[in-house]
Amino acid sequence: MSFPIAVDAKAQVRTPAEARVDLAAVRHNVGLLTGQASGAEVMIAVKADAYGHGLVPCAQASLEAGATRLGTAVIREALALRAGGITAPILSWLITPGEPLDEAALQGIELSANAPWLLDDIVAAAGRTGRTVRVHLKVDTGMSRGGASLAAWSTLIEAALAARAEGAIEIAGMWSHFACADIPGHPSIDAQLAVFDEALRIADGMGVPSDAIRHIANSAATFTLPKARYDMVRPGIASYGLSPIPEMGDFGLRPAMTLVARLAHAKRVAAGSGVSYGHLYVTERETTLALVPLGYADGIMRTATNRAEVLVAGKRRRIAGRVCMDQFVIDAGDDRLSEGDEVILFGPGTRGEATCQEWADSLGTITHEIVTRIGSRVPRVYADERGVG
């Protein structure tokens, strides 16, 4: 598979680093998730720039692979999708006072509401724009984050039904979110499902239309909890080929991102040379040090200092010394390295490089954080082979 090289249009030089995104892998993963959904609709979460992979390209690939809907955290992400030519239904769920609700209404963005004040704001936007807004009502089933508590659920339903009667909104869905679906067997899973079912019974008894989409399943639940699929599933991290439950394997997913850089400098140094800020690494003998032009401003976590491994010239090399804002150093021993040599930080692992999961494990975090931290100085370049699988 070949990837285009990111090129500066003015200078006509290669960029020092790039995140290579395999859209065929995204299609494969979404196709796999669509099969797991067993007839339920599939909404792909493309929030946070599609988990760092690129909002519009990954949204397009997901829709081509069988997804019918997209989800974003904030409205501006949904508006960017519309500006990019995406016409599929989009749900935005993290709404604070002062958000561009009018523009969302005009662009047909579906909105989540978890309290009467937000419904009031949505109704006002509907009145100003003359558009009926499709709303998903969120209930807190036990994550204690967003969503109306079960005690406040009837009040939210009443307000939504009143707004519906005025023609301001349609009740498009009812939803919640798991706290521990990535911990199979955790007692909170069944407890949350029981609360969700009770919320649905209350809504049904109050007259919420039966065609409102019920959804709670994230990536982990899509794979492991058939009873949680309801009318729609909302995979996120799995769409990009990263396992939602690493201890259970990869579920047949294919990592979509390969993060690469090109060496900026290589030199021999004497034994006893302190490397980078604080001299947290000191060479044991005469050796070759090489400079990688990525740092914590690009999303390379400072905790990768002396821990994470990269692949250069067919060998893994551990980061040597403190990760800086724009760069870090590797110790190559007596191997000959040159400026411009390719460095693979992580990828699918097919060439012996570390995977994103390995980076996450070594840094005590999750893959979500690794890929979403890759900054805007790192261009995304795409392989665009059509088809799923």
Short mmCIF file of N, CA and C in Angstrom, two decimals, residues 17-135:
data_model
loop_
_atom_site.label_atom_id
_atom_site.label_comp_id
_atom_site.label_asym_id
_atom_site.label_seq_id
_atom_site.Cartn_x
_atom_site.Cartn_y
_atom_site.Cartn_z
N ALA A 17 7.27 15.14 9.68
CA ALA A 17 6.50 14.05 10.28
C ALA A 17 5.12 14.04 9.66
N GLU A 18 4.46 12.89 9.73
CA GLU A 18 3.10 12.78 9.22
C GLU A 18 2.41 11.60 9.87
N ALA A 19 1.10 11.72 9.98
CA ALA A 19 0.26 10.62 10.45
C ALA A 19 -0.40 10.02 9.22
N ARG A 20 -0.01 8.82 8.86
CA ARG A 20 -0.54 8.15 7.69
C ARG A 20 -1.80 7.37 8.08
N VAL A 21 -2.91 7.70 7.45
CA VAL A 21 -4.19 7.11 7.81
C VAL A 21 -4.67 6.23 6.66
N ASP A 22 -4.88 4.98 6.96
CA ASP A 22 -5.31 3.99 5.99
C ASP A 22 -6.84 3.93 5.99
N LEU A 23 -7.46 4.59 5.02
CA LEU A 23 -8.92 4.62 4.98
C LEU A 23 -9.52 3.26 4.66
N ALA A 24 -8.76 2.40 3.98
CA ALA A 24 -9.24 1.03 3.76
C ALA A 24 -9.38 0.30 5.10
N ALA A 25 -8.48 0.60 6.05
CA ALA A 25 -8.61 0.00 7.38
C ALA A 25 -9.84 0.53 8.10
N VAL A 26 -10.12 1.83 7.95
CA VAL A 26 -11.33 2.38 8.55
C VAL A 26 -12.56 1.68 7.98
N ARG A 27 -12.59 1.52 6.67
CA ARG A 27 -13.73 0.83 6.04
C ARG A 27 -13.85 -0.60 6.55
N HIS A 28 -12.74 -1.30 6.65
CA HIS A 28 -12.75 -2.66 7.17
C HIS A 28 -13.35 -2.68 8.58
N ASN A 29 -12.90 -1.77 9.44
CA ASN A 29 -13.35 -1.77 10.83
C ASN A 29 -14.83 -1.45 10.94
N VAL A 30 -15.28 -0.45 10.17
CA VAL A 30 -16.70 -0.09 10.22
C VAL A 30 -17.55 -1.22 9.64
N GLY A 31 -17.06 -1.87 8.60
CA GLY A 31 -17.77 -3.03 8.08
C GLY A 31 -17.89 -4.14 9.11
N LEU A 32 -16.82 -4.35 9.86
CA LEU A 32 -16.83 -5.36 10.92
C LEU A 32 -17.85 -4.99 12.00
N LEU A 33 -17.86 -3.72 12.38
CA LEU A 33 -18.79 -3.26 13.41
C LEU A 33 -20.24 -3.34 12.92
N THR A 34 -20.45 -3.04 11.65
CA THR A 34 -21.79 -3.13 11.09
C THR A 34 -22.30 -4.57 11.16
N GLY A 35 -21.41 -5.52 10.90
CA GLY A 35 -21.79 -6.92 11.03
C GLY A 35 -22.11 -7.29 12.47
N GLN A 36 -21.34 -6.76 13.41
CA GLN A 36 -21.58 -7.03 14.83
C GLN A 36 -22.89 -6.44 15.32
N ALA A 37 -23.32 -5.36 14.67
CA ALA A 37 -24.54 -4.68 15.12
C ALA A 37 -25.79 -5.51 14.89
N SER A 38 -25.71 -6.52 14.05
CA SER A 38 -26.82 -7.46 13.83
C SER A 38 -28.13 -6.77 13.49
N GLY A 39 -28.06 -5.83 12.58
CA GLY A 39 -29.28 -5.18 12.11
C GLY A 39 -29.56 -3.84 12.75
N ALA A 40 -28.92 -3.54 13.88
CA ALA A 40 -29.07 -2.21 14.47
C ALA A 40 -28.35 -1.19 13.61
N GLU A 41 -28.82 0.04 13.63
CA GLU A 41 -28.11 1.09 12.92
C GLU A 41 -26.74 1.31 13.55
N VAL A 42 -25.82 1.89 12.76
CA VAL A 42 -24.46 2.16 13.24
C VAL A 42 -24.17 3.64 13.12
N MET A 43 -23.93 4.27 14.25
CA MET A 43 -23.46 5.64 14.29
C MET A 43 -21.98 5.61 14.66
N ILE A 44 -21.13 6.17 13.81
CA ILE A 44 -19.70 6.21 14.10
C ILE A 44 -19.36 7.53 14.78
N ALA A 45 -18.72 7.44 15.93
CA ALA A 45 -18.27 8.63 16.63
C ALA A 45 -17.02 9.17 15.94
N VAL A 46 -17.13 10.38 15.40
CA VAL A 46 -16.01 11.02 14.72
C VAL A 46 -15.57 12.26 15.48
N LYS A 47 -15.89 12.32 16.75
CA LYS A 47 -15.48 13.45 17.59
C LYS A 47 -13.96 13.54 17.65
N ALA A 48 -13.49 14.70 18.11
CA ALA A 48 -12.06 14.94 18.26
C ALA A 48 -11.29 14.65 16.98
N ASP A 49 -11.81 15.22 15.86
CA ASP A 49 -11.18 15.03 14.56
C ASP A 49 -11.05 13.55 14.22
N ALA A 50 -12.15 12.82 14.45
CA ALA A 50 -12.16 11.37 14.22
C ALA A 50 -11.03 10.70 14.99
N TYR A 51 -10.99 11.00 16.30
CA TYR A 51 -9.97 10.44 17.18
C TYR A 51 -8.57 10.71 16.62
N GLY A 52 -8.40 11.91 16.06
CA GLY A 52 -7.10 12.30 15.54
C GLY A 52 -6.80 11.85 14.13
N HIS A 53 -7.72 11.13 13.50
CA HIS A 53 -7.46 10.54 12.19
C HIS A 53 -7.91 11.41 11.01
N GLY A 54 -8.68 12.46 11.29
CA GLY A 54 -9.16 13.33 10.22
C GLY A 54 -10.66 13.23 10.06
N LEU A 55 -11.36 14.31 10.36
CA LEU A 55 -12.81 14.30 10.49
C LEU A 55 -13.53 13.88 9.21
N VAL A 56 -13.39 14.66 8.16
CA VAL A 56 -14.18 14.41 6.95
C VAL A 56 -13.76 13.14 6.23
N PRO A 57 -12.46 12.89 6.00
CA PRO A 57 -12.10 11.64 5.32
C PRO A 57 -12.60 10.39 6.05
N CYS A 58 -12.49 10.37 7.38
CA CYS A 58 -12.94 9.18 8.11
C CYS A 58 -14.46 9.08 8.14
N ALA A 59 -15.14 10.23 8.19
CA ALA A 59 -16.60 10.20 8.12
C ALA A 59 -17.05 9.63 6.79
N GLN A 60 -16.44 10.08 5.71
CA GLN A 60 -16.81 9.57 4.39
C GLN A 60 -16.55 8.07 4.28
N ALA A 61 -15.38 7.64 4.77
CA ALA A 61 -15.04 6.22 4.71
C ALA A 61 -16.02 5.39 5.53
N SER A 62 -16.43 5.91 6.69
CA SER A 62 -17.36 5.18 7.56
C SER A 62 -18.71 5.01 6.88
N LEU A 63 -19.20 6.06 6.25
CA LEU A 63 -20.49 5.98 5.56
C LEU A 63 -20.42 5.02 4.38
N GLU A 64 -19.30 5.02 3.67
CA GLU A 64 -19.12 4.10 2.55
C GLU A 64 -19.13 2.65 3.02
N ALA A 65 -18.71 2.43 4.26
CA ALA A 65 -18.59 1.06 4.78
C ALA A 65 -19.85 0.56 5.46
N GLY A 66 -20.90 1.36 5.50
CA GLY A 66 -22.15 0.87 6.04
C GLY A 66 -22.72 1.63 7.21
N ALA A 67 -21.98 2.56 7.80
CA ALA A 67 -22.56 3.39 8.85
C ALA A 67 -23.66 4.26 8.25
N THR A 68 -24.67 4.53 9.03
CA THR A 68 -25.78 5.37 8.55
C THR A 68 -25.81 6.72 9.23
N ARG A 69 -25.09 6.87 10.33
CA ARG A 69 -25.11 8.11 11.09
C ARG A 69 -23.72 8.41 11.64
N LEU A 70 -23.52 9.66 12.05
CA LEU A 70 -22.26 10.09 12.63
C LEU A 70 -22.55 10.81 13.94
N GLY A 71 -21.58 10.75 14.85
CA GLY A 71 -21.71 11.43 16.13
C GLY A 71 -20.53 12.31 16.43
N THR A 72 -20.80 13.51 16.94
CA THR A 72 -19.73 14.41 17.35
C THR A 72 -20.02 14.89 18.77
N ALA A 73 -18.98 15.25 19.47
CA ALA A 73 -19.19 15.80 20.81
C ALA A 73 -19.77 17.20 20.72
N VAL A 74 -19.16 18.07 19.91
CA VAL A 74 -19.56 19.48 19.89
C VAL A 74 -20.13 19.86 18.53
N ILE A 75 -20.92 20.91 18.54
CA ILE A 75 -21.62 21.34 17.33
C ILE A 75 -20.67 21.75 16.23
N ARG A 76 -19.57 22.43 16.58
CA ARG A 76 -18.67 22.91 15.52
C ARG A 76 -18.08 21.76 14.71
N GLU A 77 -17.93 20.57 15.34
CA GLU A 77 -17.49 19.40 14.58
C GLU A 77 -18.55 18.98 13.57
N ALA A 78 -19.81 19.01 14.00
CA ALA A 78 -20.91 18.65 13.10
C ALA A 78 -21.01 19.64 11.94
N LEU A 79 -20.83 20.91 12.23
CA LEU A 79 -20.88 21.93 11.18
C LEU A 79 -19.72 21.76 10.20
N ALA A 80 -18.57 21.35 10.71
CA ALA A 80 -17.43 21.09 9.82
C ALA A 80 -17.73 19.92 8.89
N LEU A 81 -18.45 18.92 9.37
CA LEU A 81 -18.85 17.81 8.51
C LEU A 81 -19.78 18.29 7.41
N ARG A 82 -20.74 19.12 7.77
CA ARG A 82 -21.64 19.66 6.75
C ARG A 82 -20.85 20.49 5.73
N ALA A 83 -19.92 21.29 6.21
CA ALA A 83 -19.11 22.10 5.29
C ALA A 83 -18.27 21.23 4.39
N GLY A 84 -17.93 20.03 4.86
CA GLY A 84 -17.16 19.09 4.07
C GLY A 84 -18.00 18.23 3.14
N GLY A 85 -19.29 18.52 3.06
CA GLY A 85 -20.15 17.81 2.12
C GLY A 85 -20.87 16.60 2.67
N ILE A 86 -20.79 16.36 3.98
CA ILE A 86 -21.46 15.20 4.59
C ILE A 86 -22.94 15.53 4.82
N THR A 87 -23.82 14.73 4.25
CA THR A 87 -25.25 14.97 4.37
C THR A 87 -25.96 13.97 5.29
N ALA A 88 -25.26 12.96 5.76
CA ALA A 88 -25.86 11.94 6.62
C ALA A 88 -26.32 12.56 7.95
N PRO A 89 -27.23 11.89 8.66
CA PRO A 89 -27.63 12.39 9.98
C PRO A 89 -26.44 12.47 10.93
N ILE A 90 -26.38 13.56 11.68
CA ILE A 90 -25.29 13.79 12.64
C ILE A 90 -25.90 14.18 13.97
N LEU A 91 -25.44 13.54 15.04
CA LEU A 91 -25.86 13.90 16.40
C LEU A 91 -24.70 14.57 17.12
N SER A 92 -24.97 15.73 17.75
CA SER A 92 -24.00 16.38 18.64
C SER A 92 -24.56 16.37 20.05
N TRP A 93 -23.72 16.04 21.04
CA TRP A 93 -24.29 15.77 22.36
C TRP A 93 -23.71 16.60 23.50
N LEU A 94 -22.64 17.34 23.31
CA LEU A 94 -22.05 18.08 24.43
C LEU A 94 -22.30 19.57 24.18
N ILE A 95 -23.40 20.08 24.73
CA ILE A 95 -23.86 21.42 24.40
C ILE A 95 -23.87 22.27 25.67
N THR A 96 -23.25 23.44 25.57
CA THR A 96 -23.20 24.38 26.67
C THR A 96 -23.91 25.67 26.25
N PRO A 97 -24.27 26.53 27.21
CA PRO A 97 -24.94 27.79 26.85
C PRO A 97 -24.11 28.61 25.87
N GLY A 98 -24.78 29.21 24.90
CA GLY A 98 -24.10 30.05 23.93
C GLY A 98 -23.63 29.34 22.68
N GLU A 99 -23.92 28.04 22.56
CA GLU A 99 -23.53 27.30 21.36
C GLU A 99 -24.34 27.78 20.14
N PRO A 100 -23.84 27.56 18.92
CA PRO A 100 -24.54 28.01 17.71
C PRO A 100 -25.72 27.13 17.35
N LEU A 101 -26.76 27.18 18.18
CA LEU A 101 -27.91 26.32 17.97
C LEU A 101 -28.68 26.69 16.70
N ASP A 102 -28.71 27.98 16.36
CA ASP A 102 -29.41 28.37 15.14
C ASP A 102 -28.78 27.73 13.92
N GLU A 103 -27.45 27.80 13.86
CA GLU A 103 -26.76 27.21 12.71
C GLU A 103 -26.94 25.71 12.69
N ALA A 104 -26.93 25.09 13.88
CA ALA A 104 -27.16 23.64 13.94
C ALA A 104 -28.55 23.30 13.40
N ALA A 105 -29.54 24.10 13.79
CA ALA A 105 -30.89 23.84 13.30
C ALA A 105 -30.98 23.99 11.79
N LEU A 106 -30.33 25.04 11.27
CA LEU A 106 -30.37 25.27 9.83
C LEU A 106 -29.66 24.17 9.05
N GLN A 107 -28.65 23.57 9.66
CA GLN A 107 -27.89 22.51 9.00
C GLN A 107 -28.43 21.12 9.28
N GLY A 108 -29.55 21.03 9.99
CA GLY A 108 -30.16 19.73 10.25
C GLY A 108 -29.37 18.85 11.19
N ILE A 109 -28.65 19.46 12.12
CA ILE A 109 -27.88 18.68 13.11
C ILE A 109 -28.83 18.22 14.21
N GLU A 110 -28.80 16.94 14.53
CA GLU A 110 -29.57 16.42 15.65
C GLU A 110 -28.84 16.76 16.95
N LEU A 111 -29.58 17.13 18.00
CA LEU A 111 -28.98 17.60 19.24
C LEU A 111 -29.43 16.75 20.42
N SER A 112 -28.54 16.60 21.38
CA SER A 112 -28.88 15.90 22.61
C SER A 112 -29.34 16.92 23.65
N ALA A 113 -30.32 16.52 24.45
CA ALA A 113 -30.79 17.36 25.55
C ALA A 113 -30.89 16.53 26.81
N ASN A 114 -30.38 17.09 27.90
CA ASN A 114 -30.41 16.36 29.18
C ASN A 114 -31.08 17.16 30.29
N ALA A 115 -31.62 18.35 29.94
CA ALA A 115 -32.25 19.19 30.96
C ALA A 115 -33.24 20.14 30.28
N PRO A 116 -34.28 20.57 31.01
CA PRO A 116 -35.27 21.47 30.42
C PRO A 116 -34.69 22.78 29.90
N TRP A 117 -33.66 23.33 30.57
CA TRP A 117 -33.10 24.61 30.08
C TRP A 117 -32.56 24.46 28.67
N LEU A 118 -31.93 23.30 28.39
CA LEU A 118 -31.37 23.08 27.06
C LEU A 118 -32.49 22.89 26.04
N LEU A 119 -33.53 22.19 26.44
CA LEU A 119 -34.69 22.07 25.54
C LEU A 119 -35.27 23.45 25.23
N ASP A 120 -35.32 24.32 26.24
CA ASP A 120 -35.82 25.68 26.01
C ASP A 120 -34.96 26.40 24.97
N ASP A 121 -33.63 26.25 25.08
CA ASP A 121 -32.73 26.90 24.12
C ASP A 121 -32.92 26.33 22.72
N ILE A 122 -33.12 25.02 22.63
CA ILE A 122 -33.33 24.39 21.32
C ILE A 122 -34.65 24.85 20.73
N VAL A 123 -35.69 24.93 21.55
CA VAL A 123 -36.99 25.40 21.07
C VAL A 123 -36.88 26.84 20.57
N ALA A 124 -36.12 27.66 21.29
CA ALA A 124 -35.93 29.05 20.85
C ALA A 124 -35.23 29.10 19.50
N ALA A 125 -34.22 28.26 19.32
CA ALA A 125 -33.52 28.21 18.04
C ALA A 125 -34.44 27.75 16.93
N ALA A 126 -35.29 26.79 17.24
CA ALA A 126 -36.26 26.32 16.25
C ALA A 126 -37.21 27.45 15.84
N GLY A 127 -37.62 28.25 16.81
CA GLY A 127 -38.49 29.36 16.51
C GLY A 127 -37.82 30.42 15.66
N ARG A 128 -36.56 30.71 15.96
CA ARG A 128 -35.84 31.73 15.19
C ARG A 128 -35.57 31.30 13.76
N THR A 129 -35.35 30.02 13.57
CA THR A 129 -34.96 29.52 12.24
C THR A 129 -36.12 28.95 11.44
N GLY A 130 -37.21 28.67 12.12
CA GLY A 130 -38.33 28.03 11.44
C GLY A 130 -38.09 26.57 11.12
N ARG A 131 -37.14 25.96 11.79
CA ARG A 131 -36.81 24.54 11.57
C ARG A 131 -37.22 23.70 12.77
N THR A 132 -37.73 22.53 12.51
CA THR A 132 -37.97 21.55 13.57
C THR A 132 -36.67 20.80 13.84
N VAL A 133 -36.26 20.74 15.10
CA VAL A 133 -34.98 20.13 15.46
C VAL A 133 -35.21 18.72 15.99
N ARG A 134 -34.44 17.80 15.48
CA ARG A 134 -34.50 16.41 15.98
C ARG A 134 -33.63 16.31 17.23
N VAL A 135 -34.24 15.83 18.32
CA VAL A 135 -33.59 15.83 19.63
C VAL A 135 -33.51 14.41 20.18
#
